Coordinates of C-alpha atoms and ligand atoms in Angstrom, one line a residue:
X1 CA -6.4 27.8 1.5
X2 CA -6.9 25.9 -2.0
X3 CA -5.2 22.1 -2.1
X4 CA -1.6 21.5 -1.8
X5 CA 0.9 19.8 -2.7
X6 CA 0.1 16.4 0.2
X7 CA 3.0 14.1 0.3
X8 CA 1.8 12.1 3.2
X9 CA 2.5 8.7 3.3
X10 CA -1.2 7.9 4.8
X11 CA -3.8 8.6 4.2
X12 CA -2.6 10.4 1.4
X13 CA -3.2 12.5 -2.0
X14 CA -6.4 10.8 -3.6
X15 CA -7.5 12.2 -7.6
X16 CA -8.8 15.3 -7.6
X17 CA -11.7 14.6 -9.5
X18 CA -12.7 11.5 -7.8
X19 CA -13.1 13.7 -5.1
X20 CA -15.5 16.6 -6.7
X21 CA -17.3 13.7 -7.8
X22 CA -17.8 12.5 -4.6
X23 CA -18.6 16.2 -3.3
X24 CA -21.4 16.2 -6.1
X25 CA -23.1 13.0 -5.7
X26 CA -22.9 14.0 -1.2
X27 CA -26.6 14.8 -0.9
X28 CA -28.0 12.8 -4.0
X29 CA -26.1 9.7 -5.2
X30 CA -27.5 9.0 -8.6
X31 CA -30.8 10.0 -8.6
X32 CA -31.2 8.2 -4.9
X33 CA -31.9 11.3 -2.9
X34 CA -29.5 10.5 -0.3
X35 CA -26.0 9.7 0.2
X36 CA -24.1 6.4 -0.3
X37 CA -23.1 6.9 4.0
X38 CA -27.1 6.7 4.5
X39 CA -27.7 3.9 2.3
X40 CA -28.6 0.5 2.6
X41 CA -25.7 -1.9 1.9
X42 CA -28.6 -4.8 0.9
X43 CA -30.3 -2.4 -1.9
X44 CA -29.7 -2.0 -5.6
X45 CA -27.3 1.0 -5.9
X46 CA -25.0 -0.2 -3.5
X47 CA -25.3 -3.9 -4.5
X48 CA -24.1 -2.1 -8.0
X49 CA -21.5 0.1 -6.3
X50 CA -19.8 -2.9 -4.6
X51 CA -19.5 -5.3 -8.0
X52 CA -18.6 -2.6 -9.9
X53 CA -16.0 -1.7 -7.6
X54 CA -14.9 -5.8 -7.6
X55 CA -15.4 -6.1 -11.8
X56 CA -12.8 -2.6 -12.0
X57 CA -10.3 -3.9 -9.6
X58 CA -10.4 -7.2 -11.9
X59 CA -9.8 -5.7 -14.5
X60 CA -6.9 -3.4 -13.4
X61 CA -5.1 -6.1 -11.8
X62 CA -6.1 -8.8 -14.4
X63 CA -6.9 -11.1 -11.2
X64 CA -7.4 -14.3 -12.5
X65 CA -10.9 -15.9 -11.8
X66 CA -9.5 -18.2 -9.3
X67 CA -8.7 -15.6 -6.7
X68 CA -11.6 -13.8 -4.3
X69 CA -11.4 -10.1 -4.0
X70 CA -12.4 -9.0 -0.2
X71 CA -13.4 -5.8 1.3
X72 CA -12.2 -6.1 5.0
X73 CA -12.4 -3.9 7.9
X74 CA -9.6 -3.0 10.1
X75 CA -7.0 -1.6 8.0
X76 CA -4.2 -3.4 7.0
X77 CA -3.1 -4.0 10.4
X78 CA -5.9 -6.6 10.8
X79 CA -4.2 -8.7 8.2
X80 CA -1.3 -9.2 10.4
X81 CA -3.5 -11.6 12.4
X82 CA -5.8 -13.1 9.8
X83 CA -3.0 -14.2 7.5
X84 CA -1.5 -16.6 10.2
X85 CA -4.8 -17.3 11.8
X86 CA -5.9 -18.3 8.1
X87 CA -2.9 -19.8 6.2
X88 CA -1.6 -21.6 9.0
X89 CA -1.9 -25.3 8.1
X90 CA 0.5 -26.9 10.1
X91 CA 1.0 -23.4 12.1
X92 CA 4.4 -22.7 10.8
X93 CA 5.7 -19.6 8.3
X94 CA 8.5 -17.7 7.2
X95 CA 8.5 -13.8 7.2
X96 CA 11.1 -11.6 5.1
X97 CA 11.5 -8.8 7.5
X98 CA 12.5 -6.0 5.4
X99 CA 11.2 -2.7 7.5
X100 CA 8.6 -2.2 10.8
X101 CA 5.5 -3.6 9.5
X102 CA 6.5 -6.8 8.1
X103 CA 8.2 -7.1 11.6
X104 CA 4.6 -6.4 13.7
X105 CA 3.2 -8.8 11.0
X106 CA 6.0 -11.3 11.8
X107 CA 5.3 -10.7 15.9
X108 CA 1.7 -10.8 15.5
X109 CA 1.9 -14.3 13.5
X110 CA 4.1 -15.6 16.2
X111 CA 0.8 -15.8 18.8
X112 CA -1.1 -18.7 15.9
X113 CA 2.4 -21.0 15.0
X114 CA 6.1 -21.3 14.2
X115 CA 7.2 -18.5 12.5
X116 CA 11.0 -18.1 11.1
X117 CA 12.8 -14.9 9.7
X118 CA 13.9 -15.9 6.6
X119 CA 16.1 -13.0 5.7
X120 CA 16.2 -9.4 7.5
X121 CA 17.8 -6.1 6.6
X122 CA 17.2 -4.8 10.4
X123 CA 21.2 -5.3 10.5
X124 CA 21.4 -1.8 7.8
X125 CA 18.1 0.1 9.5
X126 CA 16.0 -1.6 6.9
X127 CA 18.1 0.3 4.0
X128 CA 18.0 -2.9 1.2
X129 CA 15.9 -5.8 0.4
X130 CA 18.2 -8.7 1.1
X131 CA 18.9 -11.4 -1.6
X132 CA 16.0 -13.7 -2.1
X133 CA 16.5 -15.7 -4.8
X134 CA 17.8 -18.8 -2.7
X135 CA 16.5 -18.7 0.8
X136 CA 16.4 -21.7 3.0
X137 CA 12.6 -22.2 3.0
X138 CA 10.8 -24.1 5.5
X139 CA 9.5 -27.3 3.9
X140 CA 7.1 -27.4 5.9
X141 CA 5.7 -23.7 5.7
X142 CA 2.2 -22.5 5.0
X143 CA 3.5 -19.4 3.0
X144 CA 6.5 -17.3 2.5
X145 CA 5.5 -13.5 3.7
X146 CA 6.7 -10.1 2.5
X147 CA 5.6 -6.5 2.7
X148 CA 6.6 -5.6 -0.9
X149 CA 7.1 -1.8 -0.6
X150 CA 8.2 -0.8 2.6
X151 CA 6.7 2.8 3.5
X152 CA 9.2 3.6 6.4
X153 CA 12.1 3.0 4.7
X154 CA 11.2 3.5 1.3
X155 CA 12.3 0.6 -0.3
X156 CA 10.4 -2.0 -2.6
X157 CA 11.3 -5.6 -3.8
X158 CA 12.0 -5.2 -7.3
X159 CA 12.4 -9.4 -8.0
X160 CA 10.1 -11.4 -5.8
X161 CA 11.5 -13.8 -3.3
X162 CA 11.7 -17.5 -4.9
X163 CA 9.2 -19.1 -2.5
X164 CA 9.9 -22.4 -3.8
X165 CA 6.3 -23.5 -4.3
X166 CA 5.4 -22.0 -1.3
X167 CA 2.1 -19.4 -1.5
X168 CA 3.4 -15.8 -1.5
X169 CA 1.5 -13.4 1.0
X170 CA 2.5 -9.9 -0.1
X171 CA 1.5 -6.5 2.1
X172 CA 1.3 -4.2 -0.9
X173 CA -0.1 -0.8 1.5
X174 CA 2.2 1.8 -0.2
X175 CA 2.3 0.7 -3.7
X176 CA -1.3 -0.9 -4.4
X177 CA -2.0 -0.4 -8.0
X178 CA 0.8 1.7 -8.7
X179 CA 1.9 -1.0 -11.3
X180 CA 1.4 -4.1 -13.3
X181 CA 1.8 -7.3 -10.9
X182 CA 1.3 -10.9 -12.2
X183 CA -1.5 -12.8 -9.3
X184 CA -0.8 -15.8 -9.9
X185 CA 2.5 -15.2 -8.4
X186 CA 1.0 -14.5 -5.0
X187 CA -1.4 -16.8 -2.7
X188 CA -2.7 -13.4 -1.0
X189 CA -1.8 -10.1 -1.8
X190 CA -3.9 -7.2 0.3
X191 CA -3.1 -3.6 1.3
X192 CA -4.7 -1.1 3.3
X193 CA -6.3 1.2 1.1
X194 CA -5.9 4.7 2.3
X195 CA -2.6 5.6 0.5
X196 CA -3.0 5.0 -3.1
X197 CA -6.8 3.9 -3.0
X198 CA -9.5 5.7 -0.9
X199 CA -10.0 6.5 2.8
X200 CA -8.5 4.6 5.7
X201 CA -10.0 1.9 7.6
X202 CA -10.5 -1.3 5.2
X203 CA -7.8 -3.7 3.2
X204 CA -8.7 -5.0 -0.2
X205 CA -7.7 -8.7 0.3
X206 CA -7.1 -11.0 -3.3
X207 CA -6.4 -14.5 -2.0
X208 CA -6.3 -17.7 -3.9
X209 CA -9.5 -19.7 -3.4
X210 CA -7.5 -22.7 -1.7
X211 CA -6.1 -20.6 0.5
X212 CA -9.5 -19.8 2.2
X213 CA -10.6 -22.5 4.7
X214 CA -12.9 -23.6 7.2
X215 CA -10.5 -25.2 9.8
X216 CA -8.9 -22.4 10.8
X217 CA -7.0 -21.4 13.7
X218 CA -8.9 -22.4 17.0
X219 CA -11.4 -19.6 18.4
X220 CA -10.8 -17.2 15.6
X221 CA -13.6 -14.8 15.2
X222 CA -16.4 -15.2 12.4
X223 CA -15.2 -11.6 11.2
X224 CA -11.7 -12.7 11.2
X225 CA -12.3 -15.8 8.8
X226 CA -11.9 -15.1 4.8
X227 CA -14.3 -17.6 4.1
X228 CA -17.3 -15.3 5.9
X229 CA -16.2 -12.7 3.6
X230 CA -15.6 -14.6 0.8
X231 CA -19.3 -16.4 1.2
X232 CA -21.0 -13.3 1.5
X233 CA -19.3 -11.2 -1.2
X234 CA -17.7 -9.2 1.6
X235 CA -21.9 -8.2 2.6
X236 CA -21.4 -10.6 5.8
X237 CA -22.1 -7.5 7.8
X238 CA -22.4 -4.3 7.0
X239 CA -19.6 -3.2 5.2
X240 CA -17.6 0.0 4.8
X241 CA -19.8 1.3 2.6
X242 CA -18.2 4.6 1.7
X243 CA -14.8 3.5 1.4
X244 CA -15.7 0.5 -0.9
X245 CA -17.7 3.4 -3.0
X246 CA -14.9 5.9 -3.2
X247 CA -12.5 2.6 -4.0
X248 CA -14.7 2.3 -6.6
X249 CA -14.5 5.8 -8.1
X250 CA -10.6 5.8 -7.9
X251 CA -10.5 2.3 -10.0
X252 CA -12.2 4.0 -12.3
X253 CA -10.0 6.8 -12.5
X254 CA -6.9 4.5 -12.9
X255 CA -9.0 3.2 -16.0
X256 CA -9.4 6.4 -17.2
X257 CA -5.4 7.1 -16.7
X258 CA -5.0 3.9 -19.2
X259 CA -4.4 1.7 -16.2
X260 CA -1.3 0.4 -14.3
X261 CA 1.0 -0.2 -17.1
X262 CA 0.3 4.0 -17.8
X263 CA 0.3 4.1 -14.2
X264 CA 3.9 3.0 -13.7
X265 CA 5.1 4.7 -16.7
X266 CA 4.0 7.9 -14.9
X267 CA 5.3 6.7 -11.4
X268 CA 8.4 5.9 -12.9
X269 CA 8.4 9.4 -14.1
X270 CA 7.8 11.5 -11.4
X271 CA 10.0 9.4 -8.7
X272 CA 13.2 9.8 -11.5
X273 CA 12.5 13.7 -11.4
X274 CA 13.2 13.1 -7.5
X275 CA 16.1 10.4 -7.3
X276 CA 18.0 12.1 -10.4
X277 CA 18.0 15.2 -8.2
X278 CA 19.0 13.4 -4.7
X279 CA 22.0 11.9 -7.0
X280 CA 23.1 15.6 -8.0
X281 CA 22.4 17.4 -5.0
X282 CA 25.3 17.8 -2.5
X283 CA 22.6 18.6 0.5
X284 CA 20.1 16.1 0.1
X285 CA 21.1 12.5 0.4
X286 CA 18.6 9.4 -0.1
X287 CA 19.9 6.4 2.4
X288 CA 18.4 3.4 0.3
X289 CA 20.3 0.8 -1.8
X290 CA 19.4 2.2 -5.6
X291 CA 18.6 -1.0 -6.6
X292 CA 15.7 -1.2 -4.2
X293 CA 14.5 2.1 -4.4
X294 CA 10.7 3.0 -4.3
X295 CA 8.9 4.5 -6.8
X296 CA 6.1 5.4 -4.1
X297 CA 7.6 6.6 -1.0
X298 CA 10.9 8.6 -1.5
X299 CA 13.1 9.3 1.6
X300 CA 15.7 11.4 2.2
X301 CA 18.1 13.8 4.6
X302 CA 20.3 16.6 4.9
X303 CA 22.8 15.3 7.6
X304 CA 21.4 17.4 9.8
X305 CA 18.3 16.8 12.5
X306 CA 18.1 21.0 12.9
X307 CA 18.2 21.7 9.1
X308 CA 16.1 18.5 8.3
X309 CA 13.5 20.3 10.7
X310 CA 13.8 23.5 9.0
X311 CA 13.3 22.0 5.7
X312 CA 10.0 20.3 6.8
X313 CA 8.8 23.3 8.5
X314 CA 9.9 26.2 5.3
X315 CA 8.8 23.1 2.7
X316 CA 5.0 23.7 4.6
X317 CA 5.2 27.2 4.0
X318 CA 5.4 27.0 0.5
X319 CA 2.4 24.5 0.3
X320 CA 4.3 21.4 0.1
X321 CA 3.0 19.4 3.0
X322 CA 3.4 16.3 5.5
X323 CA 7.3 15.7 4.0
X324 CA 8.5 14.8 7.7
X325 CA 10.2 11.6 7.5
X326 CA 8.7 8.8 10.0
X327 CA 9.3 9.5 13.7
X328 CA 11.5 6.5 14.0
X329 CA 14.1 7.5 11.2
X330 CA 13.6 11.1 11.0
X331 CA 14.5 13.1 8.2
X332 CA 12.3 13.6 5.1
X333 CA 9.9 11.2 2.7
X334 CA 8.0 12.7 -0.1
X335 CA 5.3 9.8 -0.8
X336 CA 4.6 10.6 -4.5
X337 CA 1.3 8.1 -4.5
X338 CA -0.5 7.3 -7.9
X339 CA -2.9 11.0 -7.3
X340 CA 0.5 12.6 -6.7
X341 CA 0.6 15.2 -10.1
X342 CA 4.0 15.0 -11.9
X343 CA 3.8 19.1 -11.1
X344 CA 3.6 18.4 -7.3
X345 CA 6.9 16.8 -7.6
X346 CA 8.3 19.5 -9.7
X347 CA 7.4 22.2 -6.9
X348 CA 8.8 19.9 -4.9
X349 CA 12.3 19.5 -7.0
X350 CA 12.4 22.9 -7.4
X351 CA 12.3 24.1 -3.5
X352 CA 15.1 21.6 -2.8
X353 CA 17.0 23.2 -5.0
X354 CA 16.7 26.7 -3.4
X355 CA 17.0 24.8 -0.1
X356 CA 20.3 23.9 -1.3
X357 CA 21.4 27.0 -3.1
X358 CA 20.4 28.6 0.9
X359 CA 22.0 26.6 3.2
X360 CA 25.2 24.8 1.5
Ligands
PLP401 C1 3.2 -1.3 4.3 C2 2.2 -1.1 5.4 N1 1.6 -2.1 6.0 C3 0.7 -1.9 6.9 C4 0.3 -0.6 7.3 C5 -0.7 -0.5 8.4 O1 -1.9 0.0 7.9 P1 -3.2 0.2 8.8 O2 -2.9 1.5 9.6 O3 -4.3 0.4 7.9 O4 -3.4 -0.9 9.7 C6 0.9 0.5 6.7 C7 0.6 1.9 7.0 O5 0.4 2.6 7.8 C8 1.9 0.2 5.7 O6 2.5 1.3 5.1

């Protein structure tokens, strides 16, 4: 079988090429004789791997010089617990709970302080982002937290929350790099990496350099603390090595694409090919408020569980894989990441349509 069309929502599609040039350099990374798995993270070509990998991201993401960049292992889920066990000041935060991981981040910061939901759009099966321009802030809270694009659901903030003057934590998972965004606007944005990035397993954290403390919460582990990381250029231990070097070749690539503003512009592309044929269609519904659509994760459904499943399973067939929707909401999501070719979503369009033409 050759590749396929992978709409999976994680770990997902990665560049084509970054890929072959990771195949190439397997047995003999740059003249080294060995591979960048079997290397020593304290010698030269990793030590260049690792700040090239930092410089790109910089760069990208224009991250102003006052903000650390961290290579963290443990996924994105990790951050769930470091943020509160971090940022917690006077132990008190208020979560936006807009979809199932910013609620296990909101449960997870409730073992470290007072945390309050802000604003929730649980009541509509986390179809919306609610209103955010003029929430009743806690005066007295360490930060305001969001997960910006919601992967489940398939919805993204489009207008950031006014935080007044509180930092802004941001879970940016499903749509990391996938567009222009302002840091100075955020205390701490991270994501896990493995859906528009490189391979699962590590979180690229960019936190504001006041936000990274000594007194932090009591008993909190030394690998848990951003100052270790931040000290050590993320070399307190030994890192993931691999992912950070694969990171490294997909920033690259993004530069190569003409970076995130080209990025979106292509994004924006490929998810209207998608939404402008949901809109048409009178099979295929998408359940999200327009306004807050995603331009990463696209979800969708037929009105029925039996066809939904037939779609999913006829869809495979024809090389257009993983477009089952999450088990908790069923139906369909095509995640059309940043490595996602404007031709996969095409194919894509196109079977929908004699999906339709079949069983309407
Ligand atoms: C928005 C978001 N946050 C957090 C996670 C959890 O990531 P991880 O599995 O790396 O802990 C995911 C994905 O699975 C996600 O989509």
């Amino acid at each position: 079988m050759g590749r396929v069309y992978n709409f999976s929502a994680g770990p997902a599609v990665l560049p084509e090429e970054v890929l072959k040039e990771a195949a190439q350099e397997m047995l003999d990374y740059n003249g080294s004789g060995m591979s960048v798995m079997e290397m020593s993270h304290r010698q030269k070509p990793f030590q260049e791997i690792i700040e090239a990998a930092e410089a790109d991201i910089r760069e990208l993401m224009k991250i102003p010089d006052n903000y650390k960049v961290l290579f963290i292992q443990g996924g994105a889920s990790t951050q769930f617990a470091m943020i509160p066990m971090n940022l917690m000041k006077n132990g008190v935060a208020d979560y936006i709970v807009t979809g199932q991981f910013a609620k296990k981040a909101y449960k997870e910061a409730q073992k470290y302080g007072k945390v309050n939901v802000l604003a929730s759009s649980e009541d509509q099966t986390f179809s919306y982002i609610p209103d955010c321009t003029n929430l009743p802030v806690s005066e007295d809270a360490d930060y305001v937290y969001i997960c910006e694009n919601n992967t489940i659901y398939g919805t993204k903030y489009k207008k950031l929350p006014n935080t007044k003057g509180k930092p802004l934590v941001a879970d940016v998972s499903s749509c990391f790099l996938s567009e222009p965004v302002d840091v100075s606007k955020y205390g701490l944005i991270y994501g896990g990496v493995q859906k528009n990035v490189g391979p699962a397993g590590m979180a690229i954290v960019i936190i504001r350099e006041d936000l990274i403390r000594e007194e932090v919460y009591p008993g909190t582990p030394t690998m848990l603390m951003y100052k270790t990381h931040a000290d050590a250029g993320s070399l307190y231990n030994t890192p993931p090595a691999y992912s950070i070097y694969i990171c490294g070749k997909v920033f690259k690539w993004l530069k190569k694409q003409g970076g995130l503003s080209a990025m979106k512009e292509y994004n924006e592309k490929k998810a209207k090919i998608l939404y402008d044929y949901l809109d048409e269609s009178r099979l295929f519904q998408s359940g999200v408020n327009k306004k807050d659509r995603s331009l990463m994760n696209v979800t969708f459904v037929t009105g029925s569980e039996e066809l939904d499943a037939r779609f999913v399973k006829e869809a495979k067939e024809a090389g257009l894989l993983s477009l089952k929707g999450h088990r908790s909401v069923g139906g369909m999501r095509a995640s059309i990441y940043n490595a996602m070719p404007i031709e996969g979503v095409e194919a894509l369009v196109a079977f929908m349509k004699k999906f339709e033409k079949e069983n309407l």
